[in-house]
PDB file of C-alpha atoms in Angstrom:
ATOM      1  CA  UNK A   1     -82.421 123.627-107.963  1.00 61.00           C
ATOM      2  CA  UNK A   2     -80.809 123.614-111.121  1.00 60.00           C
ATOM      3  CA  UNK A   3     -78.519 126.190-109.564  1.00 62.00           C
ATOM      4  CA  UNK A   4     -78.083 124.201-107.169  1.00 51.00           C
ATOM      5  CA  UNK A   5     -77.440 120.949-109.394  1.00 54.00           C
ATOM      6  CA  UNK A   6     -74.935 122.753-111.697  1.00 58.00           C
ATOM      7  CA  UNK A   7     -73.031 123.441-108.047  1.00 55.00           C
ATOM      8  CA  UNK A   8     -73.106 120.336-107.410  1.00 52.00           C
ATOM      9  CA  UNK A   9     -71.248 119.377-110.931  1.00 56.00           C
ATOM     10  CA  UNK A  10     -68.955 122.360-110.140  1.00 50.00           C
ATOM     11  CA  UNK A  11     -67.593 120.983-107.387  1.00 56.00           C
ATOM     12  CA  UNK A  12     -67.556 116.931-108.395  1.00 54.00           C
ATOM     13  CA  UNK A  13     -65.674 118.699-111.700  1.00 53.00           C
ATOM     14  CA  UNK A  14     -63.434 120.482-109.100  1.00 58.00           C
ATOM     15  CA  UNK A  15     -62.900 118.176-107.108  1.00 53.00           C
ATOM     16  CA  UNK A  16     -61.512 115.592-110.181  1.00 62.00           C
ATOM     17  CA  UNK A  17     -59.521 118.506-111.175  1.00 57.00           C
ATOM     18  CA  UNK A  18     -57.993 118.413-107.563  1.00 57.00           C
ATOM     19  CA  UNK A  19     -57.657 114.504-107.641  1.00 61.00           C
ATOM     20  CA  UNK A  20     -55.760 114.834-110.499  1.00 64.00           C
ATOM     21  CA  UNK A  21     -53.547 117.430-109.315  1.00 67.00           C
ATOM     22  CA  UNK A  22     -52.742 115.839-106.483  1.00 59.00           C
ATOM     23  CA  UNK A  23     -51.891 112.034-108.207  1.00 63.00           C
ATOM     24  CA  UNK A  24     -49.846 114.220-110.670  1.00 67.00           C
ATOM     25  CA  UNK A  25     -47.715 116.164-108.083  1.00 64.00           C
ATOM     26  CA  UNK A  26     -47.758 112.446-105.393  1.00 68.00           C
ATOM     27  CA  UNK A  27     -46.494 111.163-108.628  1.00 63.00           C
ATOM     28  CA  UNK A  28     -43.922 113.417-109.122  1.00 63.00           C
ATOM     29  CA  UNK A  29     -43.452 113.724-106.110  1.00 63.00           C
ATOM     30  CA  UNK A  30     -42.296 109.693-105.895  1.00 67.00           C
ATOM     31  CA  UNK A  31     -40.726 110.363-108.537  1.00 68.00           C
ATOM     32  CA  UNK A  32     -38.193 112.997-106.718  1.00 73.00           C
ATOM     33  CA  UNK A  33     -38.419 110.388-103.660  1.00 78.00           C
ATOM     34  CA  UNK A  34     -36.562 108.095-105.776  1.00 64.00           C
ATOM     35  CA  UNK A  35     -34.373 109.564-107.969  1.00 59.00           C
ATOM     36  CA  UNK A  36     -32.074 111.223-104.496  1.00 65.00           C
ATOM     37  CA  UNK A  37     -32.202 107.772-103.418  1.00 64.00           C
ATOM     38  CA  UNK A  38     -30.679 106.878-106.400  1.00 60.00           C
ATOM     39  CA  UNK A  39     -28.677 109.958-105.950  1.00 57.00           C
ATOM     40  CA  UNK A  40     -27.431 108.850-102.558  1.00 63.00           C
ATOM     41  CA  UNK A  41     -27.217 105.396-103.257  1.00 55.00           C
ATOM     42  CA  UNK A  42     -24.644 106.216-105.695  1.00 54.00           C
ATOM     43  CA  UNK A  43     -23.152 109.162-103.688  1.00 60.00           C
ATOM     44  CA  UNK A  44     -21.890 106.610-100.629  1.00 57.00           C
ATOM     45  CA  UNK A  45     -20.782 104.078-102.959  1.00 58.00           C
ATOM     46  CA  UNK A  46     -18.271 106.221-102.815  1.00 62.00           C
ATOM     47  CA  UNK A  47     -17.570 105.734 -98.880  1.00 64.00           C
ATOM     48  CA  UNK A  48     -18.818 101.888 -98.911  1.00 62.00           C
ATOM     49  CA  UNK A  49     -15.665 101.202-101.236  1.00 69.00           C
ATOM     50  CA  UNK A  50     -13.201 104.163 -99.382  1.00 69.00           C
ATOM     51  CA  UNK A  51     -13.949 102.504 -96.431  1.00 68.00           C
ATOM     52  CA  UNK A  52     -13.771  98.994 -98.187  1.00 72.00           C
ATOM     53  CA  UNK A  53     -10.434  99.973 -98.976  1.00 72.00           C
ATOM     54  CA  UNK A  54      -9.476 100.629 -95.877  1.00 66.00           C
ATOM     55  CA  UNK A  55     -10.704  97.728 -94.296  1.00 68.00           C
ATOM     56  CA  UNK A  56      -7.607  95.944 -97.423  1.00 75.00           C
ATOM     57  CA  UNK A  57      -5.024  97.695 -96.398  1.00 69.00           C
ATOM     58  CA  UNK A  58      -5.956  97.463 -92.993  1.00 63.00           C
ATOM     59  CA  UNK A  59      -5.657  93.196 -92.912  1.00 66.00           C
ATOM     60  CA  UNK A  60      -2.895  94.072 -95.135  1.00 71.00           C
ATOM     61  CA  UNK A  61      -1.246  95.623 -92.299  1.00 67.00           C
ATOM     62  CA  UNK A  62      -2.319  93.037 -89.813  1.00 61.00           C
ATOM     63  CA  UNK A  63      -0.736  90.397 -91.998  1.00 64.00           C
ATOM     64  CA  UNK A  64       2.460  92.276 -92.431  1.00 66.00           C
ATOM     65  CA  UNK A  65       2.652  92.396 -88.788  1.00 59.00           C
ATOM     66  CA  UNK A  66       1.613  88.998 -87.972  1.00 61.00           C
ATOM     67  CA  UNK A  67       5.017  87.951 -90.548  1.00 60.00           C
ATOM     68  CA  UNK A  68       6.948  90.514 -88.850  1.00 63.00           C
ATOM     69  CA  UNK A  69       5.618  88.917 -85.116  1.00 59.00           C
ATOM     70  CA  UNK A  70       6.677  85.580 -86.556  1.00 56.00           C
ATOM     71  CA  UNK A  71      10.176  86.533 -87.840  1.00 58.00           C
ATOM     72  CA  UNK A  72      11.133  88.397 -84.981  1.00 60.00           C
ATOM     73  CA  UNK A  73      10.354  84.621 -82.673  1.00 55.00           C
ATOM     74  CA  UNK A  74      12.021  82.906 -84.780  1.00 48.00           C
ATOM     75  CA  UNK A  75      14.847  85.639 -84.833  1.00 48.00           C
ATOM     76  CA  UNK A  76      14.603  85.606 -80.668  1.00 53.00           C
ATOM     77  CA  UNK A  77      14.014  81.584 -80.328  1.00 48.00           C
ATOM     78  CA  UNK A  78      16.864  81.749 -82.755  1.00 42.00           C
ATOM     79  CA  UNK A  79      18.952  83.343 -79.574  1.00 47.00           C
ATOM     80  CA  UNK A  80      18.622  82.054 -77.213  1.00 49.00           C
ATOM     81  CA  UNK A  81      19.942  77.867 -79.192  1.00 44.00           C
ATOM     82  CA  UNK A  82      22.728  80.581 -80.208  1.00 44.00           C
ATOM     83  CA  UNK A  83      23.303  81.174 -76.189  1.00 63.00           C
ATOM     84  CA  UNK A  84      24.529  77.477 -76.572  1.00 75.00           C
ATOM     85  CA  UNK A  85      27.362  78.426 -79.308  1.00 86.00           C
ATOM     86  CA  UNK A  86      30.004  81.193 -79.792  1.00 89.00           C
ATOM     87  CA  UNK A  87      29.497  83.531 -82.736  1.00 91.00           C
ATOM     88  CA  UNK A  88      31.887  82.937 -85.403  1.00 92.00           C
ATOM     89  CA  UNK A  89      33.158  86.701 -84.814  1.00 94.00           C
ATOM     90  CA  UNK A  90      33.719  86.446 -81.088  1.00 95.00           C
ATOM     91  CA  UNK A  91      37.626  85.638 -79.553  1.00 95.00           C
ATOM     92  CA  UNK A  92      36.490  82.203 -77.622  1.00 96.00           C
ATOM     93  CA  UNK A  93      37.648  81.902 -73.338  1.00 97.00           C
ATOM     94  CA  UNK A  94      36.352  78.577 -71.903  1.00 97.00           C
ATOM     95  CA  UNK A  95      35.041  79.215 -68.150  1.00 96.00           C
ATOM     96  CA  UNK A  96      35.387  76.705 -66.027  1.00 96.00           C
ATOM     97  CA  UNK A  97      32.864  77.215 -62.829  1.00 93.00           C
ATOM     98  CA  UNK A  98      33.152  74.560 -59.761  1.00 91.00           C
ATOM     99  CA  UNK A  99      31.602  75.420 -56.187  1.00 86.00           C
ATOM    100  CA  UNK A 100      34.670  77.096 -54.926  1.00 85.00           C
ATOM    101  CA  UNK A 101      36.698  78.083 -57.816  1.00 88.00           C
ATOM    102  CA  UNK A 102      36.757  79.819 -60.978  1.00 92.00           C
ATOM    103  CA  UNK A 103      39.482  78.741 -63.669  1.00 94.00           C
ATOM    104  CA  UNK A 104      39.790  81.149 -66.860  1.00 96.00           C
ATOM    105  CA  UNK A 105      42.544  83.701 -68.360  1.00 96.00           C
ATOM    106  CA  UNK A 106      43.151  86.288 -66.156  1.00 95.00           C
ATOM    107  CA  UNK A 107      44.675  88.569 -69.618  1.00 96.00           C
ATOM    108  CA  UNK A 108      42.486  89.147 -72.243  1.00 96.00           C
ATOM    109  CA  UNK A 109      42.554  91.168 -75.927  1.00 96.00           C
ATOM    110  CA  UNK A 110      40.030  93.897 -76.568  1.00 95.00           C
ATOM    111  CA  UNK A 111      36.428  93.126 -79.043  1.00 95.00           C
ATOM    112  CA  UNK A 112      34.008  90.634 -78.959  1.00 96.00           C
ATOM    113  CA  UNK A 113      34.723  88.234 -76.355  1.00 96.00           C
ATOM    114  CA  UNK A 114      32.422  85.039 -76.048  1.00 96.00           C
ATOM    115  CA  UNK A 115      33.069  83.152 -72.943  1.00 97.00           C
ATOM    116  CA  UNK A 116      32.110  79.366 -72.718  1.00 96.00           C
ATOM    117  CA  UNK A 117      31.077  78.721 -69.342  1.00 96.00           C
ATOM    118  CA  UNK A 118      30.795  75.202 -67.952  1.00 96.00           C
ATOM    119  CA  UNK A 119      29.497  74.572 -64.666  1.00 95.00           C
ATOM    120  CA  UNK A 120      31.568  71.568 -63.118  1.00 95.00           C
ATOM    121  CA  UNK A 121      30.159  72.083 -59.371  1.00 92.00           C
ATOM    122  CA  UNK A 122      27.402  70.080 -57.766  1.00 92.00           C
ATOM    123  CA  UNK A 123      25.213  73.497 -57.173  1.00 90.00           C
ATOM    124  CA  UNK A 124      23.420  75.322 -59.921  1.00 91.00           C
ATOM    125  CA  UNK A 125      25.807  79.009 -60.728  1.00 91.00           C
ATOM    126  CA  UNK A 126      25.700  82.224 -63.072  1.00 92.00           C
ATOM    127  CA  UNK A 127      28.900  83.604 -64.571  1.00 93.00           C
ATOM    128  CA  UNK A 128      29.283  87.523 -64.397  1.00 94.00           C
ATOM    129  CA  UNK A 129      31.570  90.119 -66.177  1.00 96.00           C
ATOM    130  CA  UNK A 130      31.550  93.155 -64.983  1.00 95.00           C
ATOM    131  CA  UNK A 131      33.464  96.653 -66.235  1.00 94.00           C
ATOM    132  CA  UNK A 132      33.354 100.078 -66.518  1.00 91.00           C
ATOM    133  CA  UNK A 133      30.840  99.628 -69.696  1.00 89.00           C
ATOM    134  CA  UNK A 134      28.124  97.251 -67.083  1.00 93.00           C
ATOM    135  CA  UNK A 135      27.738  94.033 -65.985  1.00 94.00           C
ATOM    136  CA  UNK A 136      26.560  90.649 -68.410  1.00 94.00           C
ATOM    137  CA  UNK A 137      25.454  87.659 -66.782  1.00 93.00           C
ATOM    138  CA  UNK A 138      23.438  85.241 -68.267  1.00 92.00           C
ATOM    139  CA  UNK A 139      19.540  85.857 -67.775  1.00 90.00           C
ATOM    140  CA  UNK A 140      18.640  81.932 -66.189  1.00 90.00           C
ATOM    141  CA  UNK A 141      21.352  80.303 -63.832  1.00 90.00           C
ATOM    142  CA  UNK A 142      24.028  77.544 -64.983  1.00 92.00           C
ATOM    143  CA  UNK A 143      22.717  73.991 -63.730  1.00 94.00           C
ATOM    144  CA  UNK A 144      25.515  70.938 -63.415  1.00 95.00           C
ATOM    145  CA  UNK A 145      27.952  69.481 -66.317  1.00 95.00           C
ATOM    146  CA  UNK A 146      25.459  72.661 -68.463  1.00 95.00           C
ATOM    147  CA  UNK A 147      27.277  75.306 -70.526  1.00 95.00           C
ATOM    148  CA  UNK A 148      25.940  78.636 -71.830  1.00 95.00           C
ATOM    149  CA  UNK A 149      27.859  81.200 -73.960  1.00 96.00           C
ATOM    150  CA  UNK A 150      28.165  84.476 -72.618  1.00 95.00           C
ATOM    151  CA  UNK A 151      29.014  87.807 -75.394  1.00 95.00           C
ATOM    152  CA  UNK A 152      30.327  90.910 -74.230  1.00 95.00           C
ATOM    153  CA  UNK A 153      32.402  93.276 -76.010  1.00 95.00           C
ATOM    154  CA  UNK A 154      35.500  94.037 -74.206  1.00 96.00           C
ATOM    155  CA  UNK A 155      37.041  97.099 -74.040  1.00 95.00           C
ATOM    156  CA  UNK A 156      40.563  97.807 -72.918  1.00 95.00           C
ATOM    157  CA  UNK A 157      40.340  98.236 -68.570  1.00 96.00           C
ATOM    158  CA  UNK A 158      39.904  96.133 -65.892  1.00 97.00           C
ATOM    159  CA  UNK A 159      37.097  93.988 -64.962  1.00 97.00           C
ATOM    160  CA  UNK A 160      35.804  91.980 -62.521  1.00 94.00           C
ATOM    161  CA  UNK A 161      34.765  88.481 -62.723  1.00 94.00           C
ATOM    162  CA  UNK A 162      32.956  85.820 -60.721  1.00 93.00           C
ATOM    163  CA  UNK A 163      30.326  83.165 -59.749  1.00 90.00           C
ATOM    164  CA  UNK A 164      27.428  85.211 -57.505  1.00 87.00           C
ATOM    165  CA  UNK A 165      26.309  83.237 -54.610  1.00 72.00           C
ATOM    166  CA  UNK A 166      23.583  85.287 -53.275  1.00 63.00           C
ATOM    167  CA  UNK A 167      24.064  88.193 -56.215  1.00 60.00           C
ATOM    168  CA  UNK A 168      27.939  88.494 -54.276  1.00 57.00           C
ATOM    169  CA  UNK A 169      30.628  86.499 -55.238  1.00 65.00           C
ATOM    170  CA  UNK A 170      31.975  84.072 -52.836  1.00 66.00           C
ATOM    171  CA  UNK A 171      35.620  82.871 -51.808  1.00 66.00           C
ATOM    172  CA  UNK A 172      37.517  81.453 -54.701  1.00 65.00           C
ATOM    173  CA  UNK A 173      34.437  82.906 -57.608  1.00 82.00           C
ATOM    174  CA  UNK A 174      36.027  85.993 -58.244  1.00 89.00           C
ATOM    175  CA  UNK A 175      39.102  86.693 -60.845  1.00 91.00           C
ATOM    176  CA  UNK A 176      40.303  90.009 -61.379  1.00 94.00           C
ATOM    177  CA  UNK A 177      40.431  90.025 -65.580  1.00 95.00           C
ATOM    178  CA  UNK A 178      42.748  92.442 -67.274  1.00 96.00           C
ATOM    179  CA  UNK A 179      41.816  93.596 -71.164  1.00 96.00           C
ATOM    180  CA  UNK A 180      44.982  95.461 -73.766  1.00 92.00           C
ATOM    181  CA  UNK A 181      44.236  96.043 -76.533  1.00 84.00           C
TER     182      UNK A 181
END
């Protein structure tokens, strides 16, 4: 029996030693996990900071784009307003449109030209200048008693100027324009 007791005491001692080793390893393992997590958090701060910088740059870019869109819109609005006044560097040419007649000079010099077109008729009209360099016209027809300005860079040659009816000039509302240098 003494032998059994000695073995039990030895087993208890071994168990206690094993428990102490396990507790020490558990503490050591917990410490390693805590250090690893801390290093991971510190390492992750780098990408987080980079992501923050990228987000701030994106926000700044969006703000800049927004300002440019507003500025561009203001320019377009100003161009629409300017469509009723000639550019200061353009040669002014007065044009009068009636329901059956176009009244304007038929000989002009080359360069930037501002056709100041007044509709004195009872119907809406447009004004078209067509030449070898293309067709120039108002985007929206002139209403009766309305005046608009059409800017055209005239080159040497012959142009047709007219007020279209259903896209085509009608009798009396077309004239030939000769441009010389």
